[in-house]
PDB file of C-alpha atoms in Angstrom:
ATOM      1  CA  UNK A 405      -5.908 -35.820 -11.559  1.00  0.00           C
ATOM      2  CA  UNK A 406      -3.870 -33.008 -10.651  1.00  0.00           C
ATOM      3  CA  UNK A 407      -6.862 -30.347 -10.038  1.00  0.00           C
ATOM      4  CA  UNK A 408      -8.825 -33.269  -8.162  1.00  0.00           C
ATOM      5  CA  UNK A 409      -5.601 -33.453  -5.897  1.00  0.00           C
ATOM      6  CA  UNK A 410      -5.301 -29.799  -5.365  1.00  0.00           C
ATOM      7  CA  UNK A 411      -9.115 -29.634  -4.611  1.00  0.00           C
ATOM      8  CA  UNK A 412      -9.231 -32.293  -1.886  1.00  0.00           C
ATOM      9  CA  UNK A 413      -5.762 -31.522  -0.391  1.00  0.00           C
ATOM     10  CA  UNK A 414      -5.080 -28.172  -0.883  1.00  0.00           C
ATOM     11  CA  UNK A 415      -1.886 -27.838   1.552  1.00  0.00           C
ATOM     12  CA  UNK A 416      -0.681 -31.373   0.338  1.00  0.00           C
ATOM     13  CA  UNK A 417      -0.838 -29.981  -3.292  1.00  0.00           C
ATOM     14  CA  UNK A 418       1.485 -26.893  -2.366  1.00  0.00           C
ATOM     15  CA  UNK A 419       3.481 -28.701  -0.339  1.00  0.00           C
ATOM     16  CA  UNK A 420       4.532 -31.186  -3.468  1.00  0.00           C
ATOM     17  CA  UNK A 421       5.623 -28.039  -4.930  1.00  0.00           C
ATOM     18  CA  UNK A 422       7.484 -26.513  -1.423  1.00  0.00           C
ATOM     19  CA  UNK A 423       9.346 -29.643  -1.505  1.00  0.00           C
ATOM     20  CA  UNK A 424      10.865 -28.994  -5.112  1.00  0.00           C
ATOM     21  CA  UNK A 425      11.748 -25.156  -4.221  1.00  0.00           C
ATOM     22  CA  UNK A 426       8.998 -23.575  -6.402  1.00  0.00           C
ATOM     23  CA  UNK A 427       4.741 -22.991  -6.000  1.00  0.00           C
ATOM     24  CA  UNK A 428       1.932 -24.008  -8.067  1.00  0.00           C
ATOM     25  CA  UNK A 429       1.697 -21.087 -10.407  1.00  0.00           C
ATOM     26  CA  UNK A 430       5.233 -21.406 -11.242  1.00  0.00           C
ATOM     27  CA  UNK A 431       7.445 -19.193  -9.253  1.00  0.00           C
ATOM     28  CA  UNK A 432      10.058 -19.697  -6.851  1.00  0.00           C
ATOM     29  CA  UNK A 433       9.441 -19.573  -3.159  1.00  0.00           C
ATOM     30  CA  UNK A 434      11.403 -16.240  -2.988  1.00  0.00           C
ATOM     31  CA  UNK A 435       9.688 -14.882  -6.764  1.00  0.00           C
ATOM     32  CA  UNK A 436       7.421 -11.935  -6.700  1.00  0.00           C
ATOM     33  CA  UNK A 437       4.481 -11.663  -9.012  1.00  0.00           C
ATOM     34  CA  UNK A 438       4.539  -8.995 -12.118  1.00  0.00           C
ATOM     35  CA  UNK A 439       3.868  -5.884 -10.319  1.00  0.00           C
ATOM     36  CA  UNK A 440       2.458  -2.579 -12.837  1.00  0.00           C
ATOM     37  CA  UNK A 441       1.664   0.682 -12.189  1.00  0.00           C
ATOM     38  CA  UNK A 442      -0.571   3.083 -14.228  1.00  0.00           C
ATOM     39  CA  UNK A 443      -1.154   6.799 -12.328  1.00  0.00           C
ATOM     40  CA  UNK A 444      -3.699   9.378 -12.810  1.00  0.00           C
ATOM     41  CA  UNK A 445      -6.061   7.229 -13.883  1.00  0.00           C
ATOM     42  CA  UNK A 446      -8.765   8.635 -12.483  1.00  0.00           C
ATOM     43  CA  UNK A 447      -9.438  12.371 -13.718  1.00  0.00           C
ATOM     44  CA  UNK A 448     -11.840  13.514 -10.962  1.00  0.00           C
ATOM     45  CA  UNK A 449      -9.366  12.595  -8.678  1.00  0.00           C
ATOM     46  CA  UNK A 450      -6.665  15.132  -7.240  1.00  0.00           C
ATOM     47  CA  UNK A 451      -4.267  12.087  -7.759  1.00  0.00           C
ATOM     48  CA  UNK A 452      -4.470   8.382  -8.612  1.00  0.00           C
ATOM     49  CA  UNK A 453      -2.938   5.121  -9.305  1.00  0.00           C
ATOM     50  CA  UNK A 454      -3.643   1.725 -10.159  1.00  0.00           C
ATOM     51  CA  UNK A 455      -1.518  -1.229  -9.123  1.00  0.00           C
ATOM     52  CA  UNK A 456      -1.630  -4.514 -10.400  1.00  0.00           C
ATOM     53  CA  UNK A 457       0.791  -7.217  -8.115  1.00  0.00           C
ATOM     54  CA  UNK A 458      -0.013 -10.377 -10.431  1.00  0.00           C
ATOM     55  CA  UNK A 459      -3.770 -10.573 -10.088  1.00  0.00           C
ATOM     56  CA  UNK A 460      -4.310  -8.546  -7.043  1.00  0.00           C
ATOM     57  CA  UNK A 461      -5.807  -5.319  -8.518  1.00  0.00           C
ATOM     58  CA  UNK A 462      -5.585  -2.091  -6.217  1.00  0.00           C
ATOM     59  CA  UNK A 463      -6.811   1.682  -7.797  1.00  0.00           C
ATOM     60  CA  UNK A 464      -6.168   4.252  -4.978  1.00  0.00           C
ATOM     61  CA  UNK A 465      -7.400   8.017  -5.625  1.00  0.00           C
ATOM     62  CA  UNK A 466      -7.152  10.950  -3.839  1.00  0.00           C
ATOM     63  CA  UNK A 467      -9.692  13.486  -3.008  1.00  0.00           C
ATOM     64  CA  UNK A 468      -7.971  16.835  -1.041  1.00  0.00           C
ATOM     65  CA  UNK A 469     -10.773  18.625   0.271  1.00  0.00           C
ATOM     66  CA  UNK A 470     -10.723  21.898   3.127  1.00  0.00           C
ATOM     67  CA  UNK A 471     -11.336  22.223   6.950  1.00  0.00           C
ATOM     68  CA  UNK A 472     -10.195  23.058   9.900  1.00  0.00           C
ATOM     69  CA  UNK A 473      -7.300  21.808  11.845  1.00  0.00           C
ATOM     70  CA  UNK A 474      -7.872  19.537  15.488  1.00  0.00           C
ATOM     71  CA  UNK A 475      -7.233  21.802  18.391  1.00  0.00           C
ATOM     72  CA  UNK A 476      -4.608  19.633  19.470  1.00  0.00           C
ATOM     73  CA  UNK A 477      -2.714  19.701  16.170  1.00  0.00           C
ATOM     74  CA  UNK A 478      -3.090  23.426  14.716  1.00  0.00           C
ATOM     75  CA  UNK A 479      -0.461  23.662  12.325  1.00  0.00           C
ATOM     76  CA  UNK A 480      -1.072  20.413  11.110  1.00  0.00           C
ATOM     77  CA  UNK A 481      -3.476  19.110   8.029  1.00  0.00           C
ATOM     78  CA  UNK A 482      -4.171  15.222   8.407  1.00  0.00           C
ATOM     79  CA  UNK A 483      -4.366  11.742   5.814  1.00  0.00           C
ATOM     80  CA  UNK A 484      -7.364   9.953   5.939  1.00  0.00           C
ATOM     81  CA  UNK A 485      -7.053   6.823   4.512  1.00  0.00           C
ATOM     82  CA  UNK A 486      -9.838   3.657   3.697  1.00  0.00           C
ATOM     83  CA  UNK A 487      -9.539   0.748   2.160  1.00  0.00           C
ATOM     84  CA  UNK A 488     -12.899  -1.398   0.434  1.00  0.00           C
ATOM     85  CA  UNK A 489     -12.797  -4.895  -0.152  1.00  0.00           C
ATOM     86  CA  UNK A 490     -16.125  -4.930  -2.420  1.00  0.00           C
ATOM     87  CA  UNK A 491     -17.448  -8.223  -3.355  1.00  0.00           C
ATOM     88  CA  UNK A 492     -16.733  -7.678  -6.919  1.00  0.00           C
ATOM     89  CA  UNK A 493     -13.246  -8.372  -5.985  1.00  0.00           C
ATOM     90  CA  UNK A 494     -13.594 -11.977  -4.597  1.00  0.00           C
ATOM     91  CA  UNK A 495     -16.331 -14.034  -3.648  1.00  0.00           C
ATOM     92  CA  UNK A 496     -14.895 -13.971  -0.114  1.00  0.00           C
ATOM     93  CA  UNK A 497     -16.269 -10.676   0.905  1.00  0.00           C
ATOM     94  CA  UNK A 498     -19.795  -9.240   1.477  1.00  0.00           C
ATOM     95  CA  UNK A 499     -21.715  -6.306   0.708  1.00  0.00           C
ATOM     96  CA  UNK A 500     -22.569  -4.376   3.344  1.00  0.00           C
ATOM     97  CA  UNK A 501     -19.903  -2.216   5.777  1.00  0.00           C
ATOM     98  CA  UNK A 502     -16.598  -2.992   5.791  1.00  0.00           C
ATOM     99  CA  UNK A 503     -15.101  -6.408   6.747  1.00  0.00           C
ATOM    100  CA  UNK A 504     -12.420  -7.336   9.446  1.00  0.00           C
ATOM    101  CA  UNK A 505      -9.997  -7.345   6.900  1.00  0.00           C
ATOM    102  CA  UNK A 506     -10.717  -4.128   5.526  1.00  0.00           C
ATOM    103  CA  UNK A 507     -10.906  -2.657   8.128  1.00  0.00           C
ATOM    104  CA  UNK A 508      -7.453  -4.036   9.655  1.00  0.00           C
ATOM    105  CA  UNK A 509      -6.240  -2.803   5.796  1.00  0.00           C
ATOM    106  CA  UNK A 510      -6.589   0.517   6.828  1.00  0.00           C
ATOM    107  CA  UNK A 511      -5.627   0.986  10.085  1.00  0.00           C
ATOM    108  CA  UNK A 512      -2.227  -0.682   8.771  1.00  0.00           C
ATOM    109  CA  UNK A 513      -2.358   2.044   5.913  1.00  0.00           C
ATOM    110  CA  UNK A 514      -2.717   4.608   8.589  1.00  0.00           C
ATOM    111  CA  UNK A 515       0.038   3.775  10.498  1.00  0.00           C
ATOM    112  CA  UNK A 516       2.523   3.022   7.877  1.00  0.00           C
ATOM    113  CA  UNK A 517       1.453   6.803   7.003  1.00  0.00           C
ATOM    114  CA  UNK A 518       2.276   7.893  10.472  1.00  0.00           C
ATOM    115  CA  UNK A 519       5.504   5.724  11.254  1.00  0.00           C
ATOM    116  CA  UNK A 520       7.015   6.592   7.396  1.00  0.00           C
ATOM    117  CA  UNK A 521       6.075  10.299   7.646  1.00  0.00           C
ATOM    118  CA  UNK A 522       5.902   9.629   4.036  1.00  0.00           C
ATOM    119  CA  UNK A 523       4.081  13.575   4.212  1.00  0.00           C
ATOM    120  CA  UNK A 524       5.112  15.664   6.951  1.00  0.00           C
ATOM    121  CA  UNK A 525       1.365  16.600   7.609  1.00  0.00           C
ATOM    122  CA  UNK A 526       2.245  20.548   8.543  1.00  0.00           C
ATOM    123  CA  UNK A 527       3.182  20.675   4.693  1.00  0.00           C
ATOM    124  CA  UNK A 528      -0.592  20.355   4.426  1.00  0.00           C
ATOM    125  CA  UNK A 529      -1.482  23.152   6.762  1.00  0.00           C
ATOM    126  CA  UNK A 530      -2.861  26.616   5.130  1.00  0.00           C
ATOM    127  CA  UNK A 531      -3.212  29.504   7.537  1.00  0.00           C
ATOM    128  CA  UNK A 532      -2.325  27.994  11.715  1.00  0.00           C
ATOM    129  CA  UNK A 533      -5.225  27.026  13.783  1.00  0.00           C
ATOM    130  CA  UNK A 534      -7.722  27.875  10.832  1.00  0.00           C
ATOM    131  CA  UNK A 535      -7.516  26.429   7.435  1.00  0.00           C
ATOM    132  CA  UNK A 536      -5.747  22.744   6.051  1.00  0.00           C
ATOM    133  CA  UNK A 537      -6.137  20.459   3.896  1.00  0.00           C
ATOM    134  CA  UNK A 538      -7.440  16.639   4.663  1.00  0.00           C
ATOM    135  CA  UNK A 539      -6.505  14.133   1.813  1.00  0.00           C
ATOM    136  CA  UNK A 540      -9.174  11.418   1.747  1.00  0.00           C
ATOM    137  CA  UNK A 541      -7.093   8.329   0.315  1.00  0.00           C
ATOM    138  CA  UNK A 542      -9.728   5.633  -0.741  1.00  0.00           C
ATOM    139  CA  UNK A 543      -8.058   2.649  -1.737  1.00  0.00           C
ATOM    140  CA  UNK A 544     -10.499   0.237  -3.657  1.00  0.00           C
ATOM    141  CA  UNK A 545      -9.692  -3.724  -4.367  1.00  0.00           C
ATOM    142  CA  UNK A 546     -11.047  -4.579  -7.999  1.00  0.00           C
ATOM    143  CA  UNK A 547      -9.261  -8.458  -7.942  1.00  0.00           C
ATOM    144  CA  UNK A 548      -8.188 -10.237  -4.402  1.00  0.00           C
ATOM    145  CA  UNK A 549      -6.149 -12.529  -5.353  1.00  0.00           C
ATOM    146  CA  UNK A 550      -3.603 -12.597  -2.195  1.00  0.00           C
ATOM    147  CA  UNK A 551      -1.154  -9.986  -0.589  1.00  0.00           C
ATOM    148  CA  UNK A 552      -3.618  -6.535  -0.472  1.00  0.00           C
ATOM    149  CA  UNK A 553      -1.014  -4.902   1.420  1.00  0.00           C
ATOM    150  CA  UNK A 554       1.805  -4.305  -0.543  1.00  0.00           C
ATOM    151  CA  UNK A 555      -0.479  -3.501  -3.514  1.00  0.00           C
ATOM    152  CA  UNK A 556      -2.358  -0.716  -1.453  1.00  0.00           C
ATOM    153  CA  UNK A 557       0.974   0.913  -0.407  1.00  0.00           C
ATOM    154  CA  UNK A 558       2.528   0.950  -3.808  1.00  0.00           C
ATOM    155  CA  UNK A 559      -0.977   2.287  -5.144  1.00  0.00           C
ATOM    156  CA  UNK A 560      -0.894   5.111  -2.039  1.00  0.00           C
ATOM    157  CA  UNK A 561       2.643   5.895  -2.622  1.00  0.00           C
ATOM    158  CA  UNK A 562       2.008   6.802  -6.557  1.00  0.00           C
ATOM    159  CA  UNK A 563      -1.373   8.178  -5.834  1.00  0.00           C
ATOM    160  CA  UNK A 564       0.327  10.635  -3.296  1.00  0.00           C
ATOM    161  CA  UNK A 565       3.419  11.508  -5.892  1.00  0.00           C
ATOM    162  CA  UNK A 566       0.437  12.128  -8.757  1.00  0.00           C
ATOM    163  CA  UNK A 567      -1.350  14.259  -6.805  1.00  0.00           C
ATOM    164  CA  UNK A 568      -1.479  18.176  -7.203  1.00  0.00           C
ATOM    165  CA  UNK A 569      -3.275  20.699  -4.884  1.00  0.00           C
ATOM    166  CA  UNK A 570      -4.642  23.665  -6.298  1.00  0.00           C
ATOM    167  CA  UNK A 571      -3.576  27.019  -4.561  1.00  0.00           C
ATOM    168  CA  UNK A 572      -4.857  28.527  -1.782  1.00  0.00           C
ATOM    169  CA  UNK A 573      -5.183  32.041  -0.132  1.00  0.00           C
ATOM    170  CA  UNK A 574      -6.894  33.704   2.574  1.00  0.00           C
ATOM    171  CA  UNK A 575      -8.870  36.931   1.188  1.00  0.00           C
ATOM    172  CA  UNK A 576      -7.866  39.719   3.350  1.00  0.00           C
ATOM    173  CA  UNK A 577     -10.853  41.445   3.416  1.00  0.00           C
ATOM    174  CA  UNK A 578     -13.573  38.506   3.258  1.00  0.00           C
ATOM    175  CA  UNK A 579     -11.237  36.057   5.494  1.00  0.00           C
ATOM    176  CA  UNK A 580     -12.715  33.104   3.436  1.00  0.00           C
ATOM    177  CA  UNK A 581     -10.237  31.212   1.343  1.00  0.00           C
ATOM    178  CA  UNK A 582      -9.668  31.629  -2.179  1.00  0.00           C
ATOM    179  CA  UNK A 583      -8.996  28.572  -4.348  1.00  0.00           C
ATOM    180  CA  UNK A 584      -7.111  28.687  -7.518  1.00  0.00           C
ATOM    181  CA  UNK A 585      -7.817  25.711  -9.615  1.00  0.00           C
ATOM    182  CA  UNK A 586      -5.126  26.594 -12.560  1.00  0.00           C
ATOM    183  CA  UNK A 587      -2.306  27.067 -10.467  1.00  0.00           C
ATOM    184  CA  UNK A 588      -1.731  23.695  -8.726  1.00  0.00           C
ATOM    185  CA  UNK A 589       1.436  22.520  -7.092  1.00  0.00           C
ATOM    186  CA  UNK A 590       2.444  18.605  -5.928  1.00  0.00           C
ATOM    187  CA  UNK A 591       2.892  17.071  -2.961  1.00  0.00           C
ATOM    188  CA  UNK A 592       6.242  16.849  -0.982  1.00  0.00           C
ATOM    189  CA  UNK A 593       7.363  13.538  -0.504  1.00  0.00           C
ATOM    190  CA  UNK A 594       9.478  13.117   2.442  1.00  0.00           C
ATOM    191  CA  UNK A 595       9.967   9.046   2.220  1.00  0.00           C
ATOM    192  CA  UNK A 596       9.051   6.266  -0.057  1.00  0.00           C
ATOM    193  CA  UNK A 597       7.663   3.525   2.189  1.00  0.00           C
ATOM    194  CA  UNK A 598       7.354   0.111   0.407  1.00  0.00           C
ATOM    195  CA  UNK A 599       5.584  -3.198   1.881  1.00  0.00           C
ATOM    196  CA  UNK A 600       6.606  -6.286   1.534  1.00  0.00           C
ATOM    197  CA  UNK A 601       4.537  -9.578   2.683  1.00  0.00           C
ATOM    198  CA  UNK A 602       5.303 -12.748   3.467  1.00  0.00           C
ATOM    199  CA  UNK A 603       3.796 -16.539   4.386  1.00  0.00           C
ATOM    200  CA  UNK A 604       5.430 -19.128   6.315  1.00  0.00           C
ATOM    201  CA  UNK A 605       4.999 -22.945   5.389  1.00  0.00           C
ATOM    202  CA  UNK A 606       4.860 -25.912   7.981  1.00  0.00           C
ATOM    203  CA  UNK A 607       6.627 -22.903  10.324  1.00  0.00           C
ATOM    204  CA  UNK A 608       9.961 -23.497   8.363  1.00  0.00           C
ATOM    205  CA  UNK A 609       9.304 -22.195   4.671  1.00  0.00           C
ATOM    206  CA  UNK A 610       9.216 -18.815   3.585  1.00  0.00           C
ATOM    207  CA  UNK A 611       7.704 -17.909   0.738  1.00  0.00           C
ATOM    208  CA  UNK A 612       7.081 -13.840  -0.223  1.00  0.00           C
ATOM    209  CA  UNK A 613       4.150 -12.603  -2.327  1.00  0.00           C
ATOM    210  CA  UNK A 614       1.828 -14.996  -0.931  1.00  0.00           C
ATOM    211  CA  UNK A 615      -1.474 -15.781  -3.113  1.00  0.00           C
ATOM    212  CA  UNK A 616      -4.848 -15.590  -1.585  1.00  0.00           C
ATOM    213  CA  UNK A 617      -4.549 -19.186  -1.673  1.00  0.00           C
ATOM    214  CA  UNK A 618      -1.271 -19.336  -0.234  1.00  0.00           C
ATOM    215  CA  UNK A 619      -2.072 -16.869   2.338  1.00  0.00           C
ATOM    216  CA  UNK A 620      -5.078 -19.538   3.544  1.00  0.00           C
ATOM    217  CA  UNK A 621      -2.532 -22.121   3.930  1.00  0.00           C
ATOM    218  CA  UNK A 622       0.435 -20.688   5.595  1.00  0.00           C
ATOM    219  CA  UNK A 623       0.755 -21.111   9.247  1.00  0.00           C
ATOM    220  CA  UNK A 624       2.022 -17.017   9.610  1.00  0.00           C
ATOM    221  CA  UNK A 625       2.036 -14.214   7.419  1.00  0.00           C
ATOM    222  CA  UNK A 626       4.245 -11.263   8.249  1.00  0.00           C
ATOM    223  CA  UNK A 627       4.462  -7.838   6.426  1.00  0.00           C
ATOM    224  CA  UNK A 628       7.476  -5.935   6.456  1.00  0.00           C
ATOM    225  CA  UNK A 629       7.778  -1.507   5.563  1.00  0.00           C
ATOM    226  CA  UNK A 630      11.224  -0.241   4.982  1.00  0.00           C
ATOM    227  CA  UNK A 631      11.840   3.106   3.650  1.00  0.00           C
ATOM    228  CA  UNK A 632      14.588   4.395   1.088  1.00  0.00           C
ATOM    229  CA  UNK A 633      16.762   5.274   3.818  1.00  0.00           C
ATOM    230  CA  UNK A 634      16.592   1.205   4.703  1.00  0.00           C
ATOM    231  CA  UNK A 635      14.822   2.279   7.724  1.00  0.00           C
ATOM    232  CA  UNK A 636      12.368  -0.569   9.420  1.00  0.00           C
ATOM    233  CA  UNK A 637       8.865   1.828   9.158  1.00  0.00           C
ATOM    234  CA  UNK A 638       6.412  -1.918  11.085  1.00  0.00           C
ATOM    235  CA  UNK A 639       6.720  -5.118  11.033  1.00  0.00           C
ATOM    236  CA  UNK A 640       3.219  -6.083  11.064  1.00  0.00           C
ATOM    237  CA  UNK A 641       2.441 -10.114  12.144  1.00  0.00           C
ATOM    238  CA  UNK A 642      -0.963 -11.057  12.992  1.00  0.00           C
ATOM    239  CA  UNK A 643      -0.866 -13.855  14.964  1.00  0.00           C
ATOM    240  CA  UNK A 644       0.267 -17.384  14.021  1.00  0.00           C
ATOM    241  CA  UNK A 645       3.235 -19.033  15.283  1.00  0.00           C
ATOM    242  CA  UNK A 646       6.377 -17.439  16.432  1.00  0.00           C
ATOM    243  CA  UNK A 647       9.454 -15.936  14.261  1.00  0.00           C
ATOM    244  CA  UNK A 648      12.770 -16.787  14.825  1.00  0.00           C
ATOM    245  CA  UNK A 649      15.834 -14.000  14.828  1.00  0.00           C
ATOM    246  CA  UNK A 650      16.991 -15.504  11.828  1.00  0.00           C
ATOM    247  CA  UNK A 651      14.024 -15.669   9.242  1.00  0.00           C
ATOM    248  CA  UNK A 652      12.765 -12.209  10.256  1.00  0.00           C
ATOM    249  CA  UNK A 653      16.028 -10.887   9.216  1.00  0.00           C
ATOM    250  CA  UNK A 654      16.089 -12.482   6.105  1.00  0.00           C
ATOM    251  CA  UNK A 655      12.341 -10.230   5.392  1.00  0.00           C
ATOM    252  CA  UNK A 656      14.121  -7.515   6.610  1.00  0.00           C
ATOM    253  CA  UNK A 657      16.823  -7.901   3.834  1.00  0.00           C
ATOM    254  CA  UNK A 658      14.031  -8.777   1.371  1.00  0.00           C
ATOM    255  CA  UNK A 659      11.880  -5.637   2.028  1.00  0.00           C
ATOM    256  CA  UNK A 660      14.697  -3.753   2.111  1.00  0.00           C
ATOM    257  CA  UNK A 661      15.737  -5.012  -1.788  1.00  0.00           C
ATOM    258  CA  UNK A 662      12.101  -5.034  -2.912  1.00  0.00           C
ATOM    259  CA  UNK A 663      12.011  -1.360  -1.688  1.00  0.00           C
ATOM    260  CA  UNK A 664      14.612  -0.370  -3.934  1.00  0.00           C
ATOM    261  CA  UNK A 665      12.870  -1.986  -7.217  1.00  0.00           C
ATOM    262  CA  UNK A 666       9.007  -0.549  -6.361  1.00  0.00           C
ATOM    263  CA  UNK A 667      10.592   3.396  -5.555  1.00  0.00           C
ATOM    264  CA  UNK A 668      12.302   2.942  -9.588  1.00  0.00           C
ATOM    265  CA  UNK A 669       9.179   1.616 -10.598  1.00  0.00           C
ATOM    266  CA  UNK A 670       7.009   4.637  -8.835  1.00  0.00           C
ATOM    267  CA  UNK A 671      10.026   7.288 -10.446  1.00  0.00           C
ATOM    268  CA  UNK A 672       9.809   5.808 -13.550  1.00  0.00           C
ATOM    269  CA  UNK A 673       6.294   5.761 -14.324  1.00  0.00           C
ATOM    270  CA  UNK A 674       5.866   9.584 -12.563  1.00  0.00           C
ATOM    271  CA  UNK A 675       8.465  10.162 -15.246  1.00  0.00           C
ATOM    272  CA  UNK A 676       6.905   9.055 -18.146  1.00  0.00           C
ATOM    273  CA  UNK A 677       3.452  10.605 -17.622  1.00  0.00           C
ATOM    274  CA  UNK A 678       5.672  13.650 -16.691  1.00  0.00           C
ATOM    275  CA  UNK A 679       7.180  13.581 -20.178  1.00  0.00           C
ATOM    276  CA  UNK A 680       4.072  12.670 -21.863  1.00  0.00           C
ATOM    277  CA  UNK A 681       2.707  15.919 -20.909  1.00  0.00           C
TER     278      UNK A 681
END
């Protein structure tokens, strides 16, 4: 009875839960899902992770490959980050180039990058107004279930602390760089970023972590970046219905908490495969 209910009236079914403070898969409204973390996963990579926030399945790697810097930014090197929504990950998207929502994914993942200044992108300059280094940050979906952003940022954010660059020198005879693949060095970190998303029931419930399901349902969804200096990096909203004062500072407060617990979880796993080796 109950799956013919939830079937033929989806928001009724979720809403019988609302009502009782808690969701259909069990959680309360302000619960987030098991979130893992495995890095440098991917050994071709020059740094990877794979994030799992309770079904939604995110592996990010990082390929670091030469050229020149823009004429407008010299000493700079520059992030270029994508993320893929393949259909393997949910029947919802299509083969072919990339979706609205992919493509919205990573122009969000670009700016977060920018407004964080998670790198400062001069640390990835080589030799001024001739050599740097791009970092191509692919970010691949392997199970949508619900709430891709936070899962892509936590996956960037390890990716980026996991990756090493190898070292680099400008011949001073030849004037062609000179790679050195033993000696490789990491990446400097300037801020840990953290997302944190959100859905809004009937325009008066808030519930964090949304579902894919859940996400279909709510009447706004609203993703929040804070930093580890509790500084407010975008507040992204696409559309829906307006926010009062109130609740937005009550995701501000969340995001700010939920920060805290993803940067130990990103330390602690760097850590251990620090350790390990």
């Amino acid at each position: 009875m109950a799956a013919g209910f939830k079937v033929a009236e989806p928001l009724e079914y979720h809403r019988s839960f609302l009502k009782e403070n808690c969701r259909p898969d069990g959680r309360e409204l302000s619960e987030f899902r098991t979130t893992t973390l495995n890095i440098g996963s991917i050994s071709t990579a020059d740094g990877s992770a794979l994030v799992k926030v309770g079904n939604t399945t995110v592996i990010c790697g990082i390929k670091a490959e030469l050229t020149n810097p823009t004429v407008e930014a010299p000493g700079k090197g520059y992030i270029v980050p994508n993320v893929d929504l393949p259909p393997l990950c949910s029947s919802q998207f299509r083969p072919g180039p990339p979706g609205e929502q992919a493509q919205a994914a990573s122009q969000f993942i670009a700016d977060v990058i920018e407004s964080s200044e998670v790198i400062q992108t001069e640390d990835l300059c080589i030799e001024r107004g001739k050599l740097c280094w791009v970092l191509y940050c692919d970010m691949m979906c392997l199970d949508y279930d619900g709430n891709l952003l936070d899962a892509c940022i936590v996956a960037l954010l390890a990716a980026l602390k996991n990756t090493k660059l190898p070292q680099v020198t400008i011949g001073s005879e030849t004037s062609l760089p000179e790679v050195d693949l033993e000696k490789r060095r990491g990446l400097r970190i300037h801020k840990h970023p953290v997302a944190t998303s959100f859905g809004i029931f009937d325009d008066s419930i808030l519930i964090v972590d949304p579902t894919a399901e859940e996400e279909s349902l709510s009447t706004t969804r609203l993703t929040v970046v804070t930093d580890d200096e509790e500084r407010l990096c975008i507040v992204h909203k696409p559309g829906g219905t307006p926010l009062s004062g109130e609740t937005l500072q009550e995701c501000i407060n969340r995001a700010t908490a939920r920060q805290r617990e993803i940067q130990k979880l990103v330390d602690k796993v760097v850590r251990s495969v620090k350790t390990a080796k």
